PDB file of C-alpha atoms in Angstrom:
ATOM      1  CA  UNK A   1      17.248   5.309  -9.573  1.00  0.00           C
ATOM      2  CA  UNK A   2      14.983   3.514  -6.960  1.00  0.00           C
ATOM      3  CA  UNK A   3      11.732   4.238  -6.890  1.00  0.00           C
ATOM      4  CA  UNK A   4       8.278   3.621  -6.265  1.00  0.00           C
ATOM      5  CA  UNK A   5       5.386   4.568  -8.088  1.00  0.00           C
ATOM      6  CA  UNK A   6       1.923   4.845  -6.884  1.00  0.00           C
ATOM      7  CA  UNK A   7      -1.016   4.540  -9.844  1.00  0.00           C
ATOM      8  CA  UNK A   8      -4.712   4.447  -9.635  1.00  0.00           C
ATOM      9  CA  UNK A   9      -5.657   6.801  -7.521  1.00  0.00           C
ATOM     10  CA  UNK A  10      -9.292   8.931  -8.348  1.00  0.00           C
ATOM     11  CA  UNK A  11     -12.410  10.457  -7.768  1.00  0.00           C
ATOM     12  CA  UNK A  12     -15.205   7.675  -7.241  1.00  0.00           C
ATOM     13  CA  UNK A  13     -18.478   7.832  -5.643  1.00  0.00           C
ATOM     14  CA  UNK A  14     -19.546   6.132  -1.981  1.00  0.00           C
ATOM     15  CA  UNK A  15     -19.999   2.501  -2.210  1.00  0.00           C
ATOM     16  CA  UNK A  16     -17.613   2.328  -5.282  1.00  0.00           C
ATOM     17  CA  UNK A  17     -14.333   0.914  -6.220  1.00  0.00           C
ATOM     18  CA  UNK A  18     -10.716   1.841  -7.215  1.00  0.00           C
ATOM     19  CA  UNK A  19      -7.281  -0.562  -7.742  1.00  0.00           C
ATOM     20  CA  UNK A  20      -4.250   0.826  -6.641  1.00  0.00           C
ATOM     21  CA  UNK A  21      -1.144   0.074  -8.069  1.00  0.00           C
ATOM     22  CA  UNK A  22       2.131   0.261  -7.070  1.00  0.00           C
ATOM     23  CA  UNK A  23       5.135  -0.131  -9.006  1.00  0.00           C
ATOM     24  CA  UNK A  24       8.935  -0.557  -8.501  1.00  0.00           C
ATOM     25  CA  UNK A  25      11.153   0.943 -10.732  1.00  0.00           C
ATOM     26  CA  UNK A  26      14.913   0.243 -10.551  1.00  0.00           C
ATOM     27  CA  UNK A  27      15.216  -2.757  -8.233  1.00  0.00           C
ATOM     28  CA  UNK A  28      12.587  -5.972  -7.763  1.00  0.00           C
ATOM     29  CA  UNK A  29       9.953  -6.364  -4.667  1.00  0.00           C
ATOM     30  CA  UNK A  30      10.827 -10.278  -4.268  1.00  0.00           C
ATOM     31  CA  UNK A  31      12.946  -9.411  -0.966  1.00  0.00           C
ATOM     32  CA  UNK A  32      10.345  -6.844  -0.023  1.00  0.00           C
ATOM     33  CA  UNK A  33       7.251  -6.443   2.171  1.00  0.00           C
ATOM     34  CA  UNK A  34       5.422  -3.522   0.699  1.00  0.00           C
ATOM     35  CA  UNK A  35       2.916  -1.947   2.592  1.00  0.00           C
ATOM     36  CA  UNK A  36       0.115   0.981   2.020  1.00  0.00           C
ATOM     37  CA  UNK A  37      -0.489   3.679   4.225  1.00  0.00           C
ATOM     38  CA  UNK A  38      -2.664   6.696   3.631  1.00  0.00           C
ATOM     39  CA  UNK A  39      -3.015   9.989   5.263  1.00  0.00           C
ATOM     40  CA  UNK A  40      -5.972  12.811   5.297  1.00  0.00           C
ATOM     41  CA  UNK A  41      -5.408  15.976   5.665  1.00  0.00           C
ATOM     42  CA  UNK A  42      -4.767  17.114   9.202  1.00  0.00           C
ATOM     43  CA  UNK A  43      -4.429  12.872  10.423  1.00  0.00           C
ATOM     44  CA  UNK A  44      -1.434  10.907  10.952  1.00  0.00           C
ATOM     45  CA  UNK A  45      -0.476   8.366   8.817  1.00  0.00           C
ATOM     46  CA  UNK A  46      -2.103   5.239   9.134  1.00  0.00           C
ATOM     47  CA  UNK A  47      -1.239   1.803   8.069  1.00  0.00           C
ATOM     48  CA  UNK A  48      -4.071   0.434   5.899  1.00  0.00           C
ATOM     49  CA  UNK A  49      -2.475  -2.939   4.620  1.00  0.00           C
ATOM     50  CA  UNK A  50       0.533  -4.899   4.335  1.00  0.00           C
ATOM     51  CA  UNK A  51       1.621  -7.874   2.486  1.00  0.00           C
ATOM     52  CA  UNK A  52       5.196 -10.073   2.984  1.00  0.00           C
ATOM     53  CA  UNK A  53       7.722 -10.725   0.487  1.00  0.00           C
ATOM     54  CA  UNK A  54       6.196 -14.097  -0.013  1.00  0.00           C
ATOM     55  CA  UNK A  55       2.742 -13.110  -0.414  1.00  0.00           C
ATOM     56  CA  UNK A  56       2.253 -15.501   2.878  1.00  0.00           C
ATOM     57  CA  UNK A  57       1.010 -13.052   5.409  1.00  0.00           C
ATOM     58  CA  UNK A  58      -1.019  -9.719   4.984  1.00  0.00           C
ATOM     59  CA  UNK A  59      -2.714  -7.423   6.994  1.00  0.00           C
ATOM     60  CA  UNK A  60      -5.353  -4.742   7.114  1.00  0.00           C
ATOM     61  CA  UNK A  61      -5.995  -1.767   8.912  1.00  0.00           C
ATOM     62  CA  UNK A  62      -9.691  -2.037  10.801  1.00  0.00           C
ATOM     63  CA  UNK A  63     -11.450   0.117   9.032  1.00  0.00           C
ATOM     64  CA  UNK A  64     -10.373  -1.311   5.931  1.00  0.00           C
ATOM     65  CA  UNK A  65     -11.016  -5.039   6.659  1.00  0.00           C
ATOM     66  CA  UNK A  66     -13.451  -6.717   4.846  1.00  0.00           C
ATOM     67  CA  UNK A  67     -12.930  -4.223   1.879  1.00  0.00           C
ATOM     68  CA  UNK A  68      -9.555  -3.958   0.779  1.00  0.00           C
ATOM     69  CA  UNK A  69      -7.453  -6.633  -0.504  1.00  0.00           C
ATOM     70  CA  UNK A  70      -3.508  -6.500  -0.982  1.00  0.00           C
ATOM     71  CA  UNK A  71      -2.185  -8.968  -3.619  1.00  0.00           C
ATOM     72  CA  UNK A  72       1.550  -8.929  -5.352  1.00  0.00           C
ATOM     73  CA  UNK A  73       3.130  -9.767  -8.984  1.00  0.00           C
ATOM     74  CA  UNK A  74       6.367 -10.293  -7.814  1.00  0.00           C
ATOM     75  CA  UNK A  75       7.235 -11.027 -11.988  1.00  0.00           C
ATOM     76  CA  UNK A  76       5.445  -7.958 -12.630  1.00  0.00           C
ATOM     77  CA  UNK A  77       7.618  -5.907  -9.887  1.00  0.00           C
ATOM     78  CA  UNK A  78       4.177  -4.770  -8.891  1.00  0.00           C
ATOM     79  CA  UNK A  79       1.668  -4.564  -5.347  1.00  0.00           C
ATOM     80  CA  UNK A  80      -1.812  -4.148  -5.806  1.00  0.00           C
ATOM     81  CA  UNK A  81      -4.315  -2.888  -3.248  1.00  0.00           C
ATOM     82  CA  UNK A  82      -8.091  -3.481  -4.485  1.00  0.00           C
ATOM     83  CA  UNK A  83     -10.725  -1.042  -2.906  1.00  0.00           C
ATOM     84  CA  UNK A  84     -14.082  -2.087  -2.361  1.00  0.00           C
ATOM     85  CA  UNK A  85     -17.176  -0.252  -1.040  1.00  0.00           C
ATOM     86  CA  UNK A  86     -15.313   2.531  -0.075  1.00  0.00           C
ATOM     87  CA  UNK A  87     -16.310   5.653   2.177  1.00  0.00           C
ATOM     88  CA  UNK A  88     -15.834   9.279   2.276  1.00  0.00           C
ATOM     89  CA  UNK A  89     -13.669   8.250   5.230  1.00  0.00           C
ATOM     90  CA  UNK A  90     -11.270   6.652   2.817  1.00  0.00           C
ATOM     91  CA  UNK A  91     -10.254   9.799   1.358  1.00  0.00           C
ATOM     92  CA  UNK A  92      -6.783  10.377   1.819  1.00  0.00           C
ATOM     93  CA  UNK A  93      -3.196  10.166  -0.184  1.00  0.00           C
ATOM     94  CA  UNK A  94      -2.331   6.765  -0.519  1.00  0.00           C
ATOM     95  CA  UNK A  95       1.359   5.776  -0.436  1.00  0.00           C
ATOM     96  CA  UNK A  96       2.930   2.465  -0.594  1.00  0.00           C
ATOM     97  CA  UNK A  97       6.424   1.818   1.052  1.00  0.00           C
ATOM     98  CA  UNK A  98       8.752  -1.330   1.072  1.00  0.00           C
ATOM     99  CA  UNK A  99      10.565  -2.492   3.609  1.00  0.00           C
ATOM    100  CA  UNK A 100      13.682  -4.960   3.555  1.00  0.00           C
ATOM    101  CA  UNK A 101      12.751  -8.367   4.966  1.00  0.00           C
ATOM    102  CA  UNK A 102      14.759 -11.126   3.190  1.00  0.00           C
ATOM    103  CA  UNK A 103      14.602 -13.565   5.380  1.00  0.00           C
ATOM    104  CA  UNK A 104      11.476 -13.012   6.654  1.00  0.00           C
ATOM    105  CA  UNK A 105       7.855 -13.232   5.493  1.00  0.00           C
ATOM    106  CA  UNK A 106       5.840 -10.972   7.743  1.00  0.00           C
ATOM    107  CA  UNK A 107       4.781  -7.904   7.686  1.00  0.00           C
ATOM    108  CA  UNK A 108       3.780  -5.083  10.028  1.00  0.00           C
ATOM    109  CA  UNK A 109       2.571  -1.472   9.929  1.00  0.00           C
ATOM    110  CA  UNK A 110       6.014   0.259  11.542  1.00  0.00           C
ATOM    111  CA  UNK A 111       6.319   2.820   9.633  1.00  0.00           C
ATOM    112  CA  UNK A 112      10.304   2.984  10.720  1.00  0.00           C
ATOM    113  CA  UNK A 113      10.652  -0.076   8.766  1.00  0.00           C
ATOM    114  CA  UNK A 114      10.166   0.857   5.717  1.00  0.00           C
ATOM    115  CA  UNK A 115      13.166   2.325   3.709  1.00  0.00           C
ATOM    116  CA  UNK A 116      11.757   3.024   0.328  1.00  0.00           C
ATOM    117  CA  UNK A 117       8.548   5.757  -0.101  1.00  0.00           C
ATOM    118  CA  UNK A 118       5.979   6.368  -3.269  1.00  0.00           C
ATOM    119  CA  UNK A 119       5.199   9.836  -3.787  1.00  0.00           C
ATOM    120  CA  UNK A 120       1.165   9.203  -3.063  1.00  0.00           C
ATOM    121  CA  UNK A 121      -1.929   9.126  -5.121  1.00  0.00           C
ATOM    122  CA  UNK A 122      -4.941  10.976  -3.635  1.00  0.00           C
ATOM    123  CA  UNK A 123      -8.571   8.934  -3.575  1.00  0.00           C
ATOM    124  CA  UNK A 124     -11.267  11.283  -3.084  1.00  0.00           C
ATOM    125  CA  UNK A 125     -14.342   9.041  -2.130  1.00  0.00           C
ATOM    126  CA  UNK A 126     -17.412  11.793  -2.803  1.00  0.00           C
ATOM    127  CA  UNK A 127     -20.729  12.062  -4.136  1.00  0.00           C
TER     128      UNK A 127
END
């Protein structure tokens, strides 16, 4: 079965920092871009970073810029998303999603794109 599973998620104070991780299980990302997107309760959805198949482009939500940083183990079948400084505005469910670009190493935040879902790990940024 194809799947993807998000790790990592937590509890951590303002101004601290968490590692997502998430992890394919049944197929490999090499032919994948693999995004993160996170949603709080009562928001939309919202793209908060991307990286291509390649590892050759990436990108990053606004508010997350400066902070976050995507990074891939293609060997490892696994996408990381490292969380610095973060804010009680980050708290949300964080899922990760690939999307089918073989012959192609961008990526964007269209949600449409992507085919395969994680079931979501909550960070709860609090003091």
């Amino acid at each position: 079965q194809w799947q993807l599973v998000e790790s990592g998620g937590g509890l951590v104070q303002p101004g601290g920092s968490l590692r997502l991780s998430c992890a394919a299980s049944g197929f490999t990302l090499d032919y994948y871009t693999i995004g993160w997107f996170r949603q709080a309760p009562g928001k939309e959805r919202e793209g908060v970073s991307c990286i291509s198949r390649g590892g050759g482009s990436t990108n990053y939500g606004d508010s997350v810029k400066g902070r976050f940083t995507i990074s891939r183990d293609n060997a490892k079948t696994t996408v990381y998303l490292q969380m610095n400084s973060l804010k009680p505005e980050d708290t949300a469910v964080y899922y990760c999603a690939a999307d089918w670009r073989p012959l192609s190493d961008i990526c964007t935040f269209t949600r449409g794109h992507y085919t395969f879902w994680g079931q979501g790990t909550q960070v709860t940024v609090s003091s």
